[in-house]
XYZ file of C-alpha atoms in Angstrom:
296
model
C 2.430 -84.620 -187.430
C 3.697 -88.183 -187.708
C 7.345 -88.991 -187.010
C 7.890 -90.609 -190.531
C 6.820 -87.367 -192.299
C 9.090 -85.325 -190.117
C 11.965 -87.792 -190.798
C 11.357 -87.575 -194.436
C 11.010 -83.781 -194.412
C 14.322 -83.444 -192.436
C 16.251 -85.576 -194.771
C 14.730 -83.601 -197.820
C 15.799 -80.372 -196.079
C 19.332 -81.512 -195.727
C 19.631 -83.227 -199.417
C 17.232 -80.732 -201.180
C 16.801 -83.465 -203.647
C 13.472 -85.397 -203.996
C 14.907 -88.390 -205.683
C 17.526 -89.028 -203.087
C 15.015 -88.710 -200.151
C 12.495 -90.700 -201.943
C 15.195 -93.470 -202.566
C 16.309 -93.322 -198.733
C 12.714 -93.915 -197.491
C 11.643 -96.401 -200.314
C 8.781 -94.313 -201.520
C 8.032 -92.720 -204.932
C 8.894 -89.031 -205.462
C 5.188 -88.511 -205.919
C 4.406 -90.013 -202.398
C 7.142 -87.806 -200.994
C 5.678 -84.718 -202.796
C 2.186 -85.572 -201.204
C 3.816 -85.960 -197.699
C 5.385 -82.503 -197.986
C 2.196 -81.072 -199.230
C 0.224 -82.453 -196.224
C 2.764 -80.873 -193.910
C 2.437 -77.506 -195.634
C -1.366 -77.828 -195.424
C -1.179 -78.812 -191.643
C 1.156 -75.821 -190.986
C -0.502 -73.400 -193.215
C 2.555 -72.204 -194.875
C 4.972 -73.111 -197.703
C 7.928 -75.098 -196.660
C 9.920 -75.618 -199.995
C 10.166 -74.025 -203.436
C 10.510 -76.936 -205.640
C 10.426 -78.379 -209.055
C 10.284 -81.855 -210.225
C 13.745 -82.884 -208.615
C 15.245 -80.243 -206.433
C 13.982 -78.028 -203.586
C 14.905 -74.891 -201.803
C 13.798 -74.294 -198.180
C 11.552 -71.325 -197.499
C 12.167 -69.389 -193.997
C 9.303 -71.416 -192.600
C 11.068 -74.705 -193.954
C 14.253 -73.729 -192.160
C 12.219 -73.508 -188.866
C 10.702 -76.738 -189.470
C 13.883 -78.418 -190.264
C 15.171 -77.298 -186.886
C 12.137 -78.410 -185.122
C 12.288 -81.837 -186.754
C 16.059 -82.226 -185.921
C 15.156 -81.622 -182.190
C 12.009 -83.948 -182.228
C 13.998 -86.834 -184.018
C 16.795 -86.525 -181.534
C 14.478 -86.536 -178.583
C 12.732 -89.691 -179.928
C 15.943 -91.371 -180.416
C 17.045 -90.533 -176.741
C 13.575 -91.803 -175.623
C 13.863 -95.064 -177.369
C 17.241 -95.691 -175.977
C 16.068 -94.785 -172.332
C 13.074 -97.064 -172.858
C 15.233 -99.854 -174.130
C 17.784 -100.169 -171.417
C 17.623 -104.019 -171.640
C 19.269 -103.775 -174.995
C 23.074 -104.085 -173.659
C 24.695 -103.176 -176.935
C 24.409 -99.984 -179.129
C 23.956 -100.614 -182.684
C 24.072 -98.410 -185.881
C 26.654 -96.631 -187.797
C 29.044 -93.879 -186.506
C 30.635 -91.942 -189.319
C 34.081 -90.441 -188.554
C 36.318 -88.121 -190.780
C 40.105 -87.647 -190.540
C 43.123 -87.003 -192.608
C 44.996 -90.083 -193.899
C 47.864 -89.467 -191.246
C 45.437 -89.314 -188.522
C 43.913 -92.674 -189.543
C 47.413 -94.094 -188.761
C 48.560 -91.837 -185.868
C 45.429 -91.186 -183.743
C 42.464 -93.114 -184.836
C 43.312 -96.567 -183.672
C 43.873 -95.683 -180.137
C 40.729 -93.551 -180.087
C 38.547 -96.382 -181.252
C 40.025 -99.246 -179.412
C 38.169 -98.667 -176.116
C 34.962 -97.686 -178.079
C 35.102 -100.839 -180.133
C 35.580 -103.088 -176.985
C 32.500 -101.520 -175.379
C 30.237 -101.364 -178.549
C 31.269 -103.973 -180.774
C 27.967 -104.087 -182.831
C 28.427 -100.407 -183.911
C 29.606 -100.146 -187.353
C 32.555 -97.514 -188.006
C 32.397 -95.805 -191.277
C 35.671 -93.759 -192.106
C 36.174 -91.009 -194.601
C 39.666 -89.606 -195.099
C 40.814 -86.505 -196.700
C 42.199 -82.886 -196.280
C 42.548 -82.075 -192.549
C 41.211 -78.687 -193.413
C 37.984 -80.147 -194.535
C 37.198 -81.809 -191.182
C 34.992 -79.066 -189.641
C 33.062 -78.612 -192.808
C 32.247 -82.108 -192.919
C 31.001 -81.913 -189.474
C 28.990 -78.765 -190.099
C 27.354 -80.128 -193.243
C 26.500 -83.332 -191.170
C 28.239 -85.550 -193.713
C 29.832 -87.381 -190.685
C 29.035 -87.632 -186.907
C 32.693 -86.936 -185.640
C 35.900 -85.660 -186.968
C 39.590 -85.636 -185.801
C 40.396 -81.824 -186.413
C 42.791 -79.130 -185.464
C 40.937 -76.366 -183.482
C 40.807 -73.183 -185.477
C 41.772 -69.768 -183.905
C 38.147 -68.990 -183.551
C 35.853 -71.957 -182.933
C 32.232 -71.511 -183.585
C 29.929 -72.148 -180.540
C 28.062 -74.703 -182.613
C 30.947 -77.120 -182.354
C 31.914 -79.412 -179.317
C 35.608 -79.947 -179.247
C 37.448 -82.352 -177.087
C 41.248 -81.757 -177.055
C 43.543 -84.846 -177.558
C 46.896 -83.385 -177.665
C 49.120 -80.524 -179.174
C 50.813 -81.188 -182.580
C 53.901 -79.123 -183.463
C 54.109 -77.410 -186.920
C 57.457 -77.266 -188.564
C 58.613 -75.386 -191.630
C 60.198 -78.112 -193.780
C 62.718 -78.048 -196.763
C 64.046 -80.804 -199.266
C 67.466 -82.568 -198.352
C 68.285 -83.075 -201.955
C 70.564 -80.784 -203.833
C 68.336 -78.335 -205.621
C 67.791 -74.578 -206.223
C 65.678 -74.346 -203.033
C 68.627 -75.665 -200.956
C 70.944 -73.228 -202.663
C 68.611 -70.550 -201.617
C 68.517 -71.651 -197.945
C 72.245 -71.852 -197.680
C 72.891 -68.225 -198.760
C 74.347 -66.096 -196.113
C 71.350 -63.801 -196.442
C 68.348 -65.745 -197.125
C 65.865 -63.887 -199.393
C 62.573 -65.296 -198.228
C 60.772 -63.248 -201.020
C 62.160 -65.732 -203.599
C 61.953 -69.060 -201.978
C 59.170 -71.032 -203.360
C 56.571 -72.105 -200.855
C 54.047 -75.088 -200.872
C 50.781 -74.157 -198.965
C 47.723 -75.775 -198.076
C 44.608 -74.631 -199.982
C 43.090 -73.354 -196.785
C 43.001 -74.148 -193.091
C 44.827 -73.277 -189.940
C 48.321 -74.130 -191.059
C 48.137 -71.679 -194.093
C 46.826 -69.117 -191.789
C 49.553 -69.579 -189.184
C 52.280 -69.658 -191.961
C 51.126 -66.326 -193.589
C 50.886 -64.681 -190.088
C 54.497 -65.759 -189.375
C 55.679 -64.204 -192.739
C 53.856 -60.949 -192.046
C 55.321 -60.822 -188.472
C 58.976 -61.284 -190.026
C 58.227 -58.644 -192.733
C 59.053 -61.147 -195.370
C 56.119 -59.975 -197.577
C 53.773 -61.919 -199.642
C 55.184 -65.590 -200.113
C 56.415 -66.850 -203.462
C 53.647 -69.518 -203.838
C 54.894 -72.362 -205.972
C 51.600 -74.418 -205.404
C 48.597 -74.848 -203.158
C 47.676 -78.329 -202.486
C 44.959 -80.297 -200.509
C 46.312 -82.169 -197.503
C 49.685 -81.922 -195.548
C 50.734 -85.353 -196.883
C 51.004 -83.680 -200.450
C 52.939 -80.793 -199.148
C 55.561 -83.124 -197.561
C 55.732 -84.938 -200.942
C 56.245 -81.695 -202.932
C 58.872 -80.459 -200.638
C 60.712 -83.816 -200.800
C 60.848 -83.463 -204.755
C 62.466 -80.166 -204.230
C 59.644 -77.800 -205.334
C 59.964 -75.506 -202.256
C 59.625 -75.199 -198.575
C 56.318 -75.867 -196.772
C 54.596 -76.248 -193.479
C 53.348 -79.475 -192.074
C 52.442 -80.955 -188.738
C 55.423 -83.021 -187.309
C 53.333 -86.179 -187.014
C 52.785 -86.056 -190.798
C 56.367 -85.740 -191.566
C 57.075 -88.598 -189.025
C 54.698 -90.969 -190.813
C 55.523 -89.880 -194.346
C 57.332 -92.387 -196.657
C 59.560 -89.571 -197.771
C 60.510 -88.387 -194.377
C 64.259 -88.922 -195.057
C 64.003 -86.519 -198.016
C 62.805 -83.428 -195.893
C 64.047 -81.802 -192.613
C 62.820 -79.042 -190.414
C 64.464 -75.618 -190.809
C 66.332 -74.729 -187.690
C 64.729 -71.203 -187.250
C 62.709 -69.652 -184.497
C 59.395 -69.544 -186.271
C 57.207 -69.301 -183.152
C 54.276 -70.889 -185.004
C 51.836 -72.238 -182.480
C 51.137 -75.926 -182.624
C 47.747 -77.378 -183.448
C 45.373 -78.283 -180.634
C 44.115 -81.601 -182.072
C 40.798 -83.128 -180.908
C 37.593 -84.853 -181.721
C 34.909 -82.556 -182.841
C 31.156 -82.782 -183.386
C 28.141 -80.458 -183.511
C 26.798 -79.368 -180.100
C 23.409 -80.497 -181.044
C 24.481 -83.886 -181.812
C 26.855 -84.619 -178.795
C 23.881 -86.284 -176.946
C 23.123 -88.660 -179.658
C 23.763 -92.148 -178.216
C 26.613 -93.141 -180.645
C 28.383 -89.779 -180.506
C 27.895 -89.655 -176.720
C 29.365 -93.127 -176.274
C 32.324 -92.340 -178.526
C 33.108 -89.062 -176.485
C 32.695 -91.000 -173.296
C 35.195 -93.722 -174.385
C 37.597 -91.016 -175.111
C 37.385 -89.421 -171.820
C 37.770 -92.691 -169.918
C 40.735 -93.655 -172.066
C 42.372 -90.405 -171.175
C 41.603 -90.795 -167.519
């Protein structure tokens, strides 16, 4: 079972698209199909249920995907150990983080790494903070800056950076929301709330409401990203929950303020996350080591 065939199968097992894998390996779809057929003949079982363009893994295919992942990783490590004369790591390291984290945390995290490994190309994807772990799980990226969830799966490796406080914020402008908040007896049932679509911040906010027996929140909108929450609160649409660092770096920070209430919402444990099965990959390992050395 040659390495190229394993690599082609592994890519196809992740993409489940013959055209994309064929393009990645510069072969025709028919050549790729023959390669998969040879693997099936060698193993004596069907690996894929496929049509002309797409594919679905069989249970045997899932097992081979896991095997191929291990073998390709071991080969990568072997090549590195046999080529110690190559002083500099090369390749691409894919990182995911929120827009705010790209300003607030990423620069200091990558400074030391770039000095040690200047030939490594850093690929950055930004988006909703709640999407960090799915990006890692689906192997779209190698590493993500993420908030650790309440129950972190054992499939992840998490390196803590710091704790980030969460605040319940409100608009400073004169609006109906401000009138509601200035009442002697605040009716939390009626105050509109801007919430994240999903993620730890939403879970913690809803848990706080339940603990205060405020009931079900009056949700004005659900949005993707804490930055959008700050903007909508600044427009007077409602109150919301956001990490303090997001508020501090927002261009509309002067139009919101943190409510002076004892909410008791736990801060985020912010850190760098990757899959356990990938933490020994040369580029990922080097990045994690650079963070540890910088912290020390």
